[in-house]
């Protein structure tokens, strides 16, 4: 899969607030699919939770490990580091540079 296609999957996965909630829940520790279904009981049915987990897995944001009938969902921090390295870091540096130049210009005036 091309890098652009993988980026599209990644940002599509992050675009949904419920998937971001699932990632937040997995941040501290892996969660079973059953535990995620319990957390979203009343708002999402099991099938919908599974669909969301599939989107997250295809995007590379989670790794699923099966132990018998239990599915453990682990957060994969790699894609977040990639986002930071490719977009956030360079844009933050550019913004800081711009502010430093503005400060220098204002102090020099």
Short mmCIF file of C-alpha atoms in Angstrom, two decimals:
data_model
loop_
_atom_site.label_atom_id
_atom_site.label_comp_id
_atom_site.label_asym_id
_atom_site.label_seq_id
_atom_site.Cartn_x
_atom_site.Cartn_y
_atom_site.Cartn_z
CA UNK A 1 0.00 0.00 0.00
CA UNK A 2 1.30 3.45 -0.85
CA UNK A 3 2.25 5.90 1.85
CA UNK A 4 -0.55 8.25 0.78
CA UNK A 5 -3.14 5.46 0.97
CA UNK A 6 -1.90 4.48 4.44
CA UNK A 7 -2.07 8.11 5.56
CA UNK A 8 -5.67 8.26 4.32
CA UNK A 9 -6.55 5.16 6.37
CA UNK A 10 -4.85 6.63 9.41
CA UNK A 11 -6.62 9.99 9.29
CA UNK A 12 -9.96 8.36 8.45
CA UNK A 13 -9.57 6.22 11.57
CA UNK A 14 -8.75 9.25 13.70
CA UNK A 15 -11.65 11.28 12.28
CA UNK A 16 -14.27 9.44 14.34
CA UNK A 17 -14.67 10.46 18.00
CA UNK A 18 -15.69 6.97 19.11
CA UNK A 19 -12.52 5.47 17.63
CA UNK A 20 -10.48 8.16 19.39
CA UNK A 21 -12.25 7.19 22.63
CA UNK A 22 -11.27 3.57 22.04
CA UNK A 23 -7.65 4.61 21.52
CA UNK A 24 -7.79 6.66 24.73
CA UNK A 25 -9.03 3.60 26.61
CA UNK A 26 -6.16 1.50 25.22
CA UNK A 27 -3.55 4.15 26.04
CA UNK A 28 -2.97 2.96 29.60
CA UNK A 29 -3.29 -0.77 28.93
CA UNK A 30 -4.52 -3.23 26.32
CA UNK A 31 -8.27 -3.88 26.39
CA UNK A 32 -10.25 -6.92 25.41
CA UNK A 33 -12.93 -6.52 22.81
CA UNK A 34 -15.44 -7.56 25.47
CA UNK A 35 -14.27 -4.78 27.80
CA UNK A 36 -14.60 -2.23 25.01
CA UNK A 37 -18.10 -3.50 24.22
CA UNK A 38 -19.04 -3.14 27.90
CA UNK A 39 -17.68 0.41 27.96
CA UNK A 40 -19.78 1.41 24.95
CA UNK A 41 -22.88 -0.59 25.98
CA UNK A 42 -25.99 1.48 25.39
CA UNK A 43 -24.36 3.57 22.67
CA UNK A 44 -22.73 1.01 20.36
CA UNK A 45 -23.58 -2.63 19.78
CA UNK A 46 -20.89 -5.33 19.60
CA UNK A 47 -20.94 -5.42 15.79
CA UNK A 48 -20.32 -1.67 15.58
CA UNK A 49 -17.48 -1.87 18.12
CA UNK A 50 -15.92 -4.65 16.02
CA UNK A 51 -16.23 -2.53 12.87
CA UNK A 52 -14.50 0.39 14.58
CA UNK A 53 -11.73 -1.90 15.82
CA UNK A 54 -11.29 -3.20 12.27
CA UNK A 55 -10.82 0.35 10.99
CA UNK A 56 -8.23 1.01 13.72
CA UNK A 57 -6.41 -2.23 12.94
CA UNK A 58 -6.30 -1.59 9.17
CA UNK A 59 -4.93 1.89 9.88
CA UNK A 60 -2.15 0.36 11.97
CA UNK A 61 -3.25 2.13 15.15
CA UNK A 62 -3.88 -1.07 17.08
CA UNK A 63 -2.46 -4.57 17.11
CA UNK A 64 -4.85 -7.40 17.89
CA UNK A 65 -3.63 -10.51 19.71
CA UNK A 66 -5.93 -13.48 20.13
CA UNK A 67 -5.76 -15.75 23.16
CA UNK A 68 -8.31 -18.47 22.59
CA UNK A 69 -11.64 -16.72 22.23
CA UNK A 70 -10.40 -13.46 23.71
CA UNK A 71 -9.17 -10.60 21.50
CA UNK A 72 -6.68 -8.26 23.13
CA UNK A 73 -6.42 -4.85 21.49
CA UNK A 74 -3.10 -3.03 21.97
CA UNK A 75 -2.39 0.57 21.05
CA UNK A 76 0.46 0.92 18.54
CA UNK A 77 2.18 4.24 19.20
CA UNK A 78 4.25 4.08 16.00
CA UNK A 79 1.75 5.86 13.74
CA UNK A 80 1.40 8.68 16.27
CA UNK A 81 5.17 9.16 16.24
CA UNK A 82 5.06 9.18 12.44
CA UNK A 83 2.37 11.91 12.48
CA UNK A 84 4.46 13.94 14.88
CA UNK A 85 7.67 13.51 12.88
CA UNK A 86 6.08 14.25 9.53
CA UNK A 87 3.62 17.06 10.31
CA UNK A 88 3.48 18.31 13.88
CA UNK A 89 7.20 18.65 14.55
CA UNK A 90 8.09 20.56 11.36
CA UNK A 91 5.04 22.84 11.65
CA UNK A 92 5.79 23.53 15.32
CA UNK A 93 9.37 24.44 14.43
CA UNK A 94 8.18 26.73 11.63
CA UNK A 95 5.73 28.44 14.00
CA UNK A 96 8.40 28.88 16.67
CA UNK A 97 10.79 30.32 14.07
CA UNK A 98 8.12 32.76 12.91
CA UNK A 99 7.46 33.90 16.48
CA UNK A 100 11.19 34.32 17.13
CA UNK A 101 11.56 36.47 14.00
CA UNK A 102 8.53 38.54 15.03
CA UNK A 103 9.97 39.03 18.51
CA UNK A 104 13.34 40.01 17.04
CA UNK A 105 11.68 42.48 14.63
CA UNK A 106 9.58 44.04 17.39
CA UNK A 107 12.50 44.36 19.79
CA UNK A 108 14.67 45.83 17.04
CA UNK A 109 12.11 48.50 16.15
#
